[in-house]
Amino acid sequence: MADTKHVVLIHGTWLRGDSWADTRAEFEQRGYTVHTPTLRFHDLPFEEGAKKVGPVSLRDYADDLVALVETLDSPPLILGHSLGGLIAQLVAARTPHAGLVAACTAPAAGIFSMYPSTARIFLGHYLQPRPWDKPPVSHHVETVPQQYLQHPHRASGAGNV
């Protein structure tokens, strides 16, 4: 990490790049240039974004981030959480990088992840026609207090990918 100047932080589902504000600040205090891109359509209001995210693939997200990494003047540390952890692995497989951290990574195809709590949340989604063409939206999101859906750093103007 001594020669690494860049850190790329990749957020998870239903978040944005600015959700990394505290982590970004910690890396910047240590002299790193930190990139916190917002995944495609994750910057839109929830209902609008949910409609557009459905047809976007993991490869699309990885392509966007590979393009970002290829603009950097040195290989970055790539760090992702949840969905971002899965995407971080795809980006790292295609680019030079100083390191990879995949925290609480979303399961890849072929890995069993259907537990009763998961089924309860997403069963309605999987039973609709052509579920692969629609974003999985938890029907429980209405019960989440709005302050948890509105991150305090969202107005900071973090860049989008």
GROMACS .gro file of N, CA, C and O in nm, residues 9-125:
model
  468
    9LEU      N    1  -1.399   0.325  -0.338
    9LEU     CA    2  -1.498   0.269  -0.245
    9LEU      C    3  -1.628   0.247  -0.321
    9LEU      O    4  -1.684   0.342  -0.377
   10ILE      N    5  -1.678   0.124  -0.321
   10ILE     CA    6  -1.798   0.089  -0.398
   10ILE      C    7  -1.910   0.054  -0.301
   10ILE      O    8  -1.899  -0.040  -0.222
   11HIS      N    9  -2.018   0.128  -0.308
   11HIS     CA   10  -2.130   0.112  -0.216
   11HIS      C   11  -2.218  -0.008  -0.252
   11HIS      O   12  -2.204  -0.068  -0.358
   12GLY      N   13  -2.310  -0.039  -0.162
   12GLY     CA   14  -2.403  -0.150  -0.182
   12GLY      C   15  -2.536  -0.104  -0.239
   12GLY      O   16  -2.557   0.013  -0.272
   13THR      N   17  -2.628  -0.197  -0.248
   13THR     CA   18  -2.761  -0.173  -0.300
   13THR      C   19  -2.833  -0.064  -0.220
   13THR      O   20  -2.823  -0.059  -0.098
   14TRP      N   21  -2.907   0.020  -0.290
   14TRP     CA   22  -2.990   0.126  -0.233
   14TRP      C   23  -2.909   0.234  -0.162
   14TRP      O   24  -2.963   0.309  -0.081
   15LEU      N   25  -2.780   0.240  -0.188
   15LEU     CA   26  -2.697   0.345  -0.130
   15LEU      C   27  -2.638   0.429  -0.241
   15LEU      O   28  -2.670   0.410  -0.358
   16ARG      N   29  -2.552   0.522  -0.205
   16ARG     CA   30  -2.483   0.608  -0.301
   16ARG      C   31  -2.338   0.622  -0.257
   16ARG      O   32  -2.302   0.586  -0.146
   17GLY      N   33  -2.258   0.679  -0.346
   17GLY     CA   34  -2.117   0.698  -0.316
   17GLY      C   35  -2.094   0.779  -0.190
   17GLY      O   36  -2.000   0.755  -0.114
   18ASP      N   37  -2.182   0.875  -0.166
   18ASP     CA   38  -2.162   0.960  -0.048
   18ASP      C   39  -2.193   0.888   0.084
   18ASP      O   40  -2.166   0.941   0.191
   19SER      N   41  -2.243   0.765   0.077
   19SER     CA   42  -2.262   0.688   0.201
   19SER      C   43  -2.128   0.649   0.263
   19SER      O   44  -2.122   0.607   0.377
   20TRP      N   45  -2.020   0.667   0.186
   20TRP     CA   46  -1.885   0.639   0.234
   20TRP      C   47  -1.819   0.762   0.296
   20TRP      O   48  -1.697   0.764   0.315
   21ALA      N   49  -1.893   0.867   0.325
   21ALA     CA   50  -1.834   0.994   0.370
   21ALA      C   51  -1.736   0.978   0.486
   21ALA      O   52  -1.625   1.033   0.482
   22ASP      N   53  -1.772   0.904   0.588
   22ASP     CA   54  -1.683   0.889   0.704
   22ASP      C   55  -1.558   0.809   0.668
   22ASP      O   56  -1.446   0.843   0.708
   23THR      N   57  -1.575   0.702   0.592
   23THR     CA   58  -1.462   0.620   0.550
   23THR      C   59  -1.371   0.701   0.458
   23THR      O   60  -1.248   0.696   0.470
   24ARG      N   61  -1.432   0.775   0.368
   24ARG     CA   62  -1.356   0.860   0.277
   24ARG      C   63  -1.268   0.956   0.356
   24ARG      O   64  -1.149   0.972   0.326
   25ALA      N   65  -1.326   1.020   0.456
   25ALA     CA   66  -1.251   1.116   0.538
   25ALA      C   67  -1.131   1.050   0.606
   25ALA      O   68  -1.023   1.109   0.613
   26GLU      N   69  -1.149   0.928   0.654
   26GLU     CA   70  -1.038   0.858   0.720
   26GLU      C   71  -0.924   0.829   0.623
   26GLU      O   72  -0.808   0.846   0.657
   27PHE      N   73  -0.956   0.785   0.503
   27PHE     CA   74  -0.851   0.760   0.404
   27PHE      C   75  -0.784   0.890   0.361
   27PHE      O   76  -0.662   0.896   0.344
   28GLU      N   77  -0.863   0.995   0.342
   28GLU     CA   78  -0.807   1.123   0.300
   28GLU      C   79  -0.714   1.181   0.406
   28GLU      O   80  -0.610   1.240   0.373
   29GLN      N   81  -0.747   1.162   0.533
   29GLN     CA   82  -0.659   1.207   0.641
   29GLN      C   83  -0.523   1.137   0.636
   29GLN      O   84  -0.424   1.190   0.685
   30ARG      N   85  -0.520   1.022   0.575
   30ARG     CA   86  -0.396   0.945   0.564
   30ARG      C   87  -0.326   0.968   0.429
   30ARG      O   88  -0.231   0.899   0.395
   31GLY      N   89  -0.376   1.064   0.351
   31GLY     CA   90  -0.309   1.106   0.229
   31GLY      C   91  -0.354   1.039   0.100
   31GLY      O   92  -0.292   1.060  -0.004
   32TYR      N   93  -0.461   0.961   0.103
   32TYR     CA   94  -0.509   0.894  -0.017
   32TYR      C   95  -0.605   0.983  -0.094
   32TYR      O   96  -0.678   1.064  -0.036
   33THR      N   97  -0.610   0.965  -0.225
   33THR     CA   98  -0.714   1.024  -0.309
   33THR      C   99  -0.825   0.920  -0.316
   33THR      O  100  -0.802   0.807  -0.359
   34VAL      N  101  -0.943   0.958  -0.272
   34VAL     CA  102  -1.053   0.862  -0.258
   34VAL      C  103  -1.161   0.890  -0.362
   34VAL      O  104  -1.202   1.004  -0.381
   35HIS      N  105  -1.205   0.784  -0.426
   35HIS     CA  106  -1.310   0.792  -0.527
   35HIS      C  107  -1.431   0.716  -0.473
   35HIS      O  108  -1.419   0.599  -0.438
   36THR      N  109  -1.545   0.784  -0.468
   36THR     CA  110  -1.668   0.722  -0.417
   36THR      C  111  -1.778   0.736  -0.521
   36THR      O  112  -1.874   0.812  -0.503
   37PRO      N  113  -1.766   0.664  -0.630
   37PRO     CA  114  -1.867   0.675  -0.736
   37PRO      C  115  -2.002   0.622  -0.690
   37PRO      O  116  -2.010   0.535  -0.604
   38THR      N  117  -2.105   0.679  -0.748
   38THR     CA  118  -2.241   0.629  -0.727
   38THR      C  119  -2.276   0.540  -0.845
   38THR      O  120  -2.261   0.581  -0.960
   39LEU      N  121  -2.318   0.418  -0.817
   39LEU     CA  122  -2.353   0.325  -0.924
   39LEU      C  123  -2.467   0.380  -1.008
   39LEU      O  124  -2.550   0.457  -0.961
   40ARG      N  125  -2.469   0.337  -1.131
   40ARG     CA  126  -2.569   0.381  -1.228
   40ARG      C  127  -2.711   0.376  -1.171
   40ARG      O  128  -2.755   0.274  -1.118
   41PHE      N  129  -2.781   0.487  -1.182
   41PHE     CA  130  -2.920   0.507  -1.140
   41PHE      C  131  -2.942   0.508  -0.988
   41PHE      O  132  -3.053   0.529  -0.942
   42HIS      N  133  -2.837   0.488  -0.909
   42HIS     CA  134  -2.853   0.491  -0.764
   42HIS      C  135  -2.864   0.634  -0.710
   42HIS      O  136  -2.892   0.654  -0.593
   43ASP      N  137  -2.842   0.733  -0.796
   43ASP     CA  138  -2.853   0.872  -0.754
   43ASP      C  139  -2.996   0.925  -0.770
   43ASP      O  140  -3.027   1.035  -0.726
   44LEU      N  141  -3.084   0.847  -0.830
   44LEU     CA  142  -3.221   0.890  -0.855
   44LEU      C  143  -3.308   0.867  -0.731
   44LEU      O  144  -3.275   0.784  -0.646
   45PRO      N  145  -3.420   0.939  -0.722
   45PRO     CA  146  -3.515   0.910  -0.613
   45PRO      C  147  -3.552   0.761  -0.618
   45PRO      O  148  -3.555   0.699  -0.726
   46PHE      N  149  -3.583   0.704  -0.504
   46PHE     CA  150  -3.600   0.560  -0.490
   46PHE      C  151  -3.692   0.499  -0.595
   46PHE      O  152  -3.653   0.405  -0.664
   47GLU      N  153  -3.813   0.549  -0.609
   47GLU     CA  154  -3.909   0.489  -0.703
   47GLU      C  155  -3.860   0.498  -0.847
   47GLU      O  156  -3.868   0.402  -0.923
   48GLU      N  157  -3.807   0.612  -0.887
   48GLU     CA  158  -3.757   0.630  -1.022
   48GLU      C  159  -3.636   0.541  -1.049
   48GLU      O  160  -3.625   0.476  -1.153
   49GLY      N  161  -3.544   0.538  -0.953
   49GLY     CA  162  -3.425   0.456  -0.967
   49GLY      C  163  -3.458   0.309  -0.972
   49GLY      O  164  -3.398   0.233  -1.050
   50ALA      N  165  -3.555   0.265  -0.891
   50ALA     CA  166  -3.592   0.123  -0.887
   50ALA      C  167  -3.640   0.076  -1.023
   50ALA      O  168  -3.612  -0.036  -1.065
   51LYS      N  169  -3.709   0.163  -1.097
   51LYS     CA  170  -3.758   0.125  -1.230
   51LYS      C  171  -3.645   0.112  -1.331
   51LYS      O  172  -3.653   0.033  -1.423
   52LYS      N  173  -3.540   0.190  -1.315
   52LYS     CA  174  -3.431   0.190  -1.413
   52LYS      C  175  -3.321   0.089  -1.382
   52LYS      O  176  -3.247   0.049  -1.470
   53VAL      N  177  -3.307   0.049  -1.257
   53VAL     CA  178  -3.200  -0.041  -1.217
   53VAL      C  179  -3.225  -0.183  -1.266
   53VAL      O  180  -3.130  -0.256  -1.294
   54GLY      N  181  -3.350  -0.223  -1.283
   54GLY     CA  182  -3.386  -0.361  -1.319
   54GLY      C  183  -3.304  -0.421  -1.431
   54GLY      O  184  -3.248  -0.529  -1.416
   55PRO      N  185  -3.293  -0.355  -1.545
   55PRO     CA  186  -3.218  -0.415  -1.657
   55PRO      C  187  -3.066  -0.398  -1.650
   55PRO      O  188  -2.995  -0.450  -1.736
   56VAL      N  189  -3.016  -0.329  -1.549
   56VAL     CA  190  -2.871  -0.308  -1.538
   56VAL      C  191  -2.808  -0.435  -1.479
   56VAL      O  192  -2.856  -0.490  -1.380
   57SER      N  193  -2.700  -0.481  -1.540
   57SER     CA  194  -2.634  -0.604  -1.494
   57SER      C  195  -2.511  -0.573  -1.409
   57SER      O  196  -2.460  -0.460  -1.410
   58LEU      N  197  -2.461  -0.674  -1.342
   58LEU     CA  198  -2.335  -0.660  -1.268
   58LEU      C  199  -2.222  -0.622  -1.363
   58LEU      O  200  -2.134  -0.544  -1.329
   59ARG      N  201  -2.225  -0.677  -1.483
   59ARG     CA  202  -2.123  -0.643  -1.582
   59ARG      C  203  -2.130  -0.494  -1.618
   59ARG      O  204  -2.027  -0.430  -1.636
   60ASP      N  205  -2.250  -0.439  -1.628
   60ASP     CA  206  -2.264  -0.295  -1.656
   60ASP      C  207  -2.197  -0.213  -1.547
   60ASP      O  208  -2.122  -0.119  -1.575
   61TYR      N  209  -2.225  -0.247  -1.423
   61TYR     CA  210  -2.163  -0.175  -1.311
   61TYR      C  211  -2.011  -0.191  -1.315
   61TYR      O  212  -1.936  -0.096  -1.296
   62ALA      N  213  -1.966  -0.314  -1.338
   62ALA     CA  214  -1.821  -0.339  -1.344
   62ALA      C  215  -1.758  -0.261  -1.458
   62ALA      O  216  -1.650  -0.203  -1.440
   63ASP      N  217  -1.822  -0.257  -1.574
   63ASP     CA  218  -1.769  -0.181  -1.687
   63ASP      C  219  -1.751  -0.034  -1.651
   63ASP      O  220  -1.649   0.027  -1.683
   64ASP      N  221  -1.851   0.023  -1.583
   64ASP     CA  222  -1.843   0.164  -1.542
   64ASP      C  223  -1.722   0.186  -1.451
   64ASP      O  224  -1.649   0.284  -1.465
   65LEU      N  225  -1.703   0.096  -1.357
   65LEU     CA  226  -1.595   0.113  -1.260
   65LEU      C  227  -1.458   0.078  -1.317
   65LEU      O  228  -1.358   0.140  -1.279
   66VAL      N  229  -1.452  -0.015  -1.409
   66VAL     CA  230  -1.326  -0.043  -1.478
   66VAL      C  231  -1.282   0.083  -1.552
   66VAL      O  232  -1.164   0.121  -1.549
   67ALA      N  233  -1.377   0.150  -1.617
   67ALA     CA  234  -1.345   0.274  -1.688
   67ALA      C  235  -1.287   0.378  -1.591
   67ALA      O  236  -1.191   0.448  -1.624
   68LEU      N  237  -1.344   0.388  -1.471
   68LEU     CA  238  -1.292   0.481  -1.371
   68LEU      C  239  -1.150   0.442  -1.330
   68LEU      O  240  -1.059   0.525  -1.330
   69VAL      N  241  -1.128   0.316  -1.295
   69VAL     CA  242  -0.997   0.269  -1.249
   69VAL      C  243  -0.891   0.290  -1.357
   69VAL      O  244  -0.777   0.327  -1.327
   70GLU      N  245  -0.928   0.270  -1.482
   70GLU     CA  246  -0.831   0.287  -1.591
   70GLU      C  247  -0.787   0.432  -1.610
   70GLU      O  248  -0.685   0.456  -1.674
   71THR      N  249  -0.860   0.529  -1.554
   71THR     CA  250  -0.819   0.669  -1.564
   71THR      C  251  -0.719   0.709  -1.455
   71THR      O  252  -0.659   0.816  -1.463
   72LEU      N  253  -0.699   0.624  -1.355
   72LEU     CA  254  -0.612   0.658  -1.243
   72LEU      C  255  -0.466   0.640  -1.280
   72LEU      O  256  -0.432   0.553  -1.360
   73ASP      N  257  -0.379   0.719  -1.218
   73ASP     CA  258  -0.236   0.713  -1.252
   73ASP      C  259  -0.159   0.607  -1.175
   73ASP      O  260  -0.039   0.590  -1.195
   74SER      N  261  -0.227   0.535  -1.086
   74SER     CA  262  -0.164   0.422  -1.017
   74SER      C  263  -0.273   0.324  -0.976
   74SER      O  264  -0.390   0.363  -0.961
   75PRO      N  265  -0.238   0.197  -0.958
   75PRO     CA  266  -0.338   0.098  -0.920
   75PRO      C  267  -0.398   0.132  -0.782
   75PRO      O  268  -0.325   0.160  -0.688
   76PRO      N  269  -0.531   0.129  -0.771
   76PRO     CA  270  -0.595   0.163  -0.645
   76PRO      C  271  -0.618   0.044  -0.553
   76PRO      O  272  -0.613  -0.072  -0.596
   77LEU      N  273  -0.644   0.074  -0.428
   77LEU     CA  274  -0.705  -0.022  -0.337
   77LEU      C  275  -0.853  -0.016  -0.372
   77LEU      O  276  -0.911   0.092  -0.379
   78ILE      N  277  -0.914  -0.131  -0.396
   78ILE     CA  278  -1.056  -0.138  -0.430
   78ILE      C  279  -1.129  -0.198  -0.311
   78ILE      O  280  -1.095  -0.307  -0.266
   79LEU      N  281  -1.228  -0.126  -0.261
   79LEU     CA  282  -1.302  -0.172  -0.143
   79LEU      C  283  -1.450  -0.162  -0.173
   79LEU      O  284  -1.497  -0.057  -0.217
   80GLY      N  285  -1.523  -0.271  -0.151
   80GLY     CA  286  -1.666  -0.271  -0.174
   80GLY      C  287  -1.741  -0.338  -0.062
   80GLY      O  288  -1.690  -0.428   0.004
   81HIS      N  289  -1.865  -0.293  -0.042
   81HIS     CA  290  -1.951  -0.350   0.062
   81HIS      C  291  -2.078  -0.406  -0.002
   81HIS      O  292  -2.139  -0.340  -0.087
   82SER      N  293  -2.117  -0.526   0.036
   82SER     CA  294  -2.239  -0.590  -0.010
   82SER      C  295  -2.236  -0.604  -0.162
   82SER      O  296  -2.144  -0.665  -0.216
   83LEU      N  297  -2.332  -0.546  -0.233
   83LEU     CA  298  -2.328  -0.548  -0.379
   83LEU      C  299  -2.195  -0.491  -0.428
   83LEU      O  300  -2.135  -0.544  -0.522
   84GLY      N  301  -2.148  -0.386  -0.363
   84GLY     CA  302  -2.020  -0.326  -0.400
   84GLY      C  303  -1.904  -0.422  -0.383
   84GLY      O  304  -1.806  -0.417  -0.458
   85GLY      N  305  -1.912  -0.513  -0.287
   85GLY     CA  306  -1.807  -0.614  -0.269
   85GLY      C  307  -1.803  -0.713  -0.384
   85GLY      O  308  -1.695  -0.753  -0.429
   86LEU      N  309  -1.920  -0.749  -0.434
   86LEU     CA  310  -1.926  -0.838  -0.549
   86LEU      C  311  -1.871  -0.767  -0.673
   86LEU      O  312  -1.789  -0.822  -0.748
   87ILE      N  313  -1.912  -0.642  -0.693
   87ILE     CA  314  -1.864  -0.565  -0.807
   87ILE      C  315  -1.714  -0.539  -0.795
   87ILE      O  316  -1.641  -0.545  -0.894
   88ALA      N  317  -1.666  -0.513  -0.674
   88ALA     CA  318  -1.522  -0.488  -0.653
   88ALA      C  319  -1.440  -0.607  -0.701
   88ALA      O  320  -1.333  -0.590  -0.761
   89GLN      N  321  -1.488  -0.729  -0.677
   89GLN     CA  322  -1.416  -0.848  -0.723
   89GLN      C  323  -1.412  -0.854  -0.875
   89GLN      O  324  -1.309  -0.890  -0.934
   90LEU      N  325  -1.521  -0.816  -0.940
   90LEU     CA  326  -1.525  -0.816  -1.086
   90LEU      C  327  -1.430  -0.711  -1.143
   90LEU      O  328  -1.362  -0.735  -1.243
   91VAL      N  329  -1.425  -0.595  -1.079
   91VAL     CA  330  -1.334  -0.488  -1.124
   91VAL      C  331  -1.190  -0.530  -1.103
   91VAL      O  332  -1.105  -0.514  -1.191
   92ALA      N  333  -1.160  -0.588  -0.988
   92ALA     CA  334  -1.023  -0.630  -0.957
   92ALA      C  335  -0.975  -0.738  -1.054
   92ALA      O  336  -0.856  -0.745  -1.086
   93ALA      N  337  -1.066  -0.821  -1.101
   93ALA     CA  338  -1.028  -0.926  -1.196
   93ALA      C  339  -0.988  -0.869  -1.331
   93ALA      O  340  -0.920  -0.936  -1.408
   94ARG      N  341  -1.027  -0.745  -1.357
   94ARG     CA  342  -1.003  -0.686  -1.489
   94ARG      C  343  -0.905  -0.570  -1.489
   94ARG      O  344  -0.875  -0.516  -1.596
   95THR      N  345  -0.857  -0.529  -1.372
   95THR     CA  346  -0.770  -0.411  -1.367
   95THR      C  347  -0.652  -0.435  -1.273
   95THR      O  348  -0.663  -0.512  -1.177
   96PRO      N  349  -0.541  -0.365  -1.296
   96PRO     CA  350  -0.434  -0.367  -1.196
   96PRO      C  351  -0.486  -0.298  -1.070
   96PRO      O  352  -0.557  -0.197  -1.078
   97HIS      N  353  -0.452  -0.351  -0.954
   97HIS     CA  354  -0.498  -0.293  -0.828
   97HIS      C  355  -0.396  -0.323  -0.719
   97HIS      O  356  -0.320  -0.419  -0.727
   98ALA      N  357  -0.395  -0.238  -0.617
   98ALA     CA  358  -0.302  -0.255  -0.505
   98ALA      C  359  -0.355  -0.352  -0.402
   98ALA      O  360  -0.280  -0.409  -0.323
   99GLY      N  361  -0.486  -0.371  -0.402
   99GLY     CA  362  -0.547  -0.462  -0.306
   99GLY      C  363  -0.697  -0.463  -0.326
   99GLY      O  364  -0.752  -0.377  -0.397
  100LEU      N  365  -0.762  -0.559  -0.262
  100LEU     CA  366  -0.906  -0.575  -0.273
  100LEU      C  367  -0.962  -0.608  -0.136
  100LEU      O  368  -0.912  -0.698  -0.069
  101VAL      N  369  -1.066  -0.535  -0.097
  101VAL     CA  370  -1.139  -0.565   0.026
  101VAL      C  371  -1.285  -0.577  -0.013
  101VAL      O  372  -1.344  -0.483  -0.066
  102ALA      N  373  -1.344  -0.695   0.013
  102ALA     CA  374  -1.484  -0.719  -0.016
  102ALA      C  375  -1.553  -0.748   0.117
  102ALA      O  376  -1.538  -0.856   0.172
  103ALA      N  377  -1.625  -0.651   0.168
  103ALA     CA  378  -1.687  -0.662   0.301
  103ALA      C  379  -1.834  -0.703   0.288
  103ALA      O  380  -1.910  -0.640   0.215
  104CYS      N  381  -1.871  -0.808   0.358
  104CYS     CA  382  -2.010  -0.857   0.360
  104CYS      C  383  -2.064  -0.868   0.218
  104CYS      O  384  -2.172  -0.820   0.185
  105THR      N  385  -1.989  -0.934   0.133
  105THR     CA  386  -2.020  -0.941  -0.008
  105THR      C  387  -2.153  -1.010  -0.036
  105THR      O  388  -2.185  -1.112   0.024
  106ALA      N  389  -2.227  -0.953  -0.130
  106ALA     CA  390  -2.349  -1.018  -0.178
  106ALA      C  391  -2.310  -1.150  -0.243
  106ALA      O  392  -2.204  -1.160  -0.304
  107PRO      N  393  -2.392  -1.252  -0.229
  107PRO     CA  394  -2.356  -1.382  -0.286
  107PRO      C  395  -2.361  -1.381  -0.438
  107PRO      O  396  -2.447  -1.318  -0.498
  108ALA      N  397  -2.267  -1.449  -0.498
  108ALA     CA  398  -2.263  -1.464  -0.644
  108ALA      C  399  -2.354  -1.579  -0.685
  108ALA      O  400  -2.400  -1.657  -0.601
  109ALA      N  401  -2.377  -1.590  -0.814
  109ALA     CA  402  -2.460  -1.698  -0.867
  109ALA      C  403  -2.404  -1.832  -0.821
  109ALA      O  404  -2.282  -1.853  -0.820
  110GLY      N  405  -2.493  -1.921  -0.784
  110GLY     CA  406  -2.450  -2.055  -0.744
  110GLY      C  407  -2.423  -2.070  -0.596
  110GLY      O  408  -2.397  -2.180  -0.548
  111ILE      N  409  -2.429  -1.961  -0.521
  111ILE     CA  410  -2.407  -1.968  -0.376
  111ILE      C  411  -2.542  -1.960  -0.307
  111ILE      O  412  -2.620  -1.868  -0.331
  112PHE      N  413  -2.570  -2.057  -0.223
  112PHE     CA  414  -2.699  -2.061  -0.154
  112PHE      C  415  -2.713  -1.942  -0.061
  112PHE      O  416  -2.629  -1.918   0.025
  113SER      N  417  -2.818  -1.865  -0.081
  113SER     CA  418  -2.841  -1.751   0.007
  113SER      C  419  -2.989  -1.732   0.036
  113SER      O  420  -3.030  -1.627   0.082
  114MET      N  421  -3.069  -1.833   0.009
  114MET     CA  422  -3.213  -1.820   0.029
  114MET      C  423  -3.251  -1.874   0.167
  114MET      O  424  -3.275  -1.993   0.185
  115TYR      N  425  -3.250  -1.785   0.262
  115TYR     CA  426  -3.290  -1.818   0.398
  115TYR      C  427  -3.432  -1.771   0.419
  115TYR      O  428  -3.483  -1.689   0.340
  116PRO      N  429  -3.501  -1.816   0.523
  116PRO     CA  430  -3.641  -1.776   0.543
  116PRO      C  431  -3.661  -1.624   0.542
  116PRO      O  432  -3.757  -1.574   0.483
  117SER      N  433  -3.570  -1.548   0.603
  117SER     CA  434  -3.587  -1.402   0.605
  117SER      C  435  -3.574  -1.344   0.464
  117SER      O  436  -3.646  -1.251   0.427
  118THR      N  437  -3.487  -1.399   0.384
  118THR     CA  438  -3.470  -1.353   0.246
  118THR      C  439  -3.594  -1.387   0.165
  118THR      O  440  -3.643  -1.304   0.088
  119ALA      N  441  -3.646  -1.507   0.182
  119ALA     CA  442  -3.765  -1.548   0.109
  119ALA      C  443  -3.883  -1.458   0.144
  119ALA      O  444  -3.959  -1.416   0.056
  120ARG      N  445  -3.899  -1.426   0.273
  120ARG     CA  446  -4.010  -1.342   0.315
  120ARG      C  447  -4.004  -1.205   0.249
  120ARG      O  448  -4.104  -1.150   0.207
  121ILE      N  449  -3.884  -1.151   0.236
  121ILE     CA  450  -3.869  -1.017   0.180
  121ILE      C  451  -3.888  -1.017   0.028
  121ILE      O  452  -3.953  -0.929  -0.027
  122PHE      N  453  -3.831  -1.116  -0.042
  122PHE     CA  454  -3.825  -1.110  -0.188
  122PHE      C  455  -3.915  -1.209  -0.261
  122PHE      O  456  -3.916  -1.211  -0.384
  123LEU      N  457  -3.991  -1.293  -0.191
  123LEU     CA  458  -4.072  -1.394  -0.258
  123LEU      C  459  -4.168  -1.332  -0.358
  123LEU      O  460  -4.182  -1.380  -0.471
  124GLY      N  461  -4.233  -1.223  -0.322
  124GLY     CA  462  -4.325  -1.156  -0.414
  124GLY      C  463  -4.257  -1.113  -0.543
  124GLY      O  464  -4.314  -1.120  -0.651
  125HIS      N  465  -4.133  -1.071  -0.530
  125HIS     CA  466  -4.057  -1.030  -0.649
  125HIS      C  467  -4.034  -1.148  -0.742
  125HIS      O  468  -4.054  -1.139  -0.863
   0.00000   0.00000   0.00000
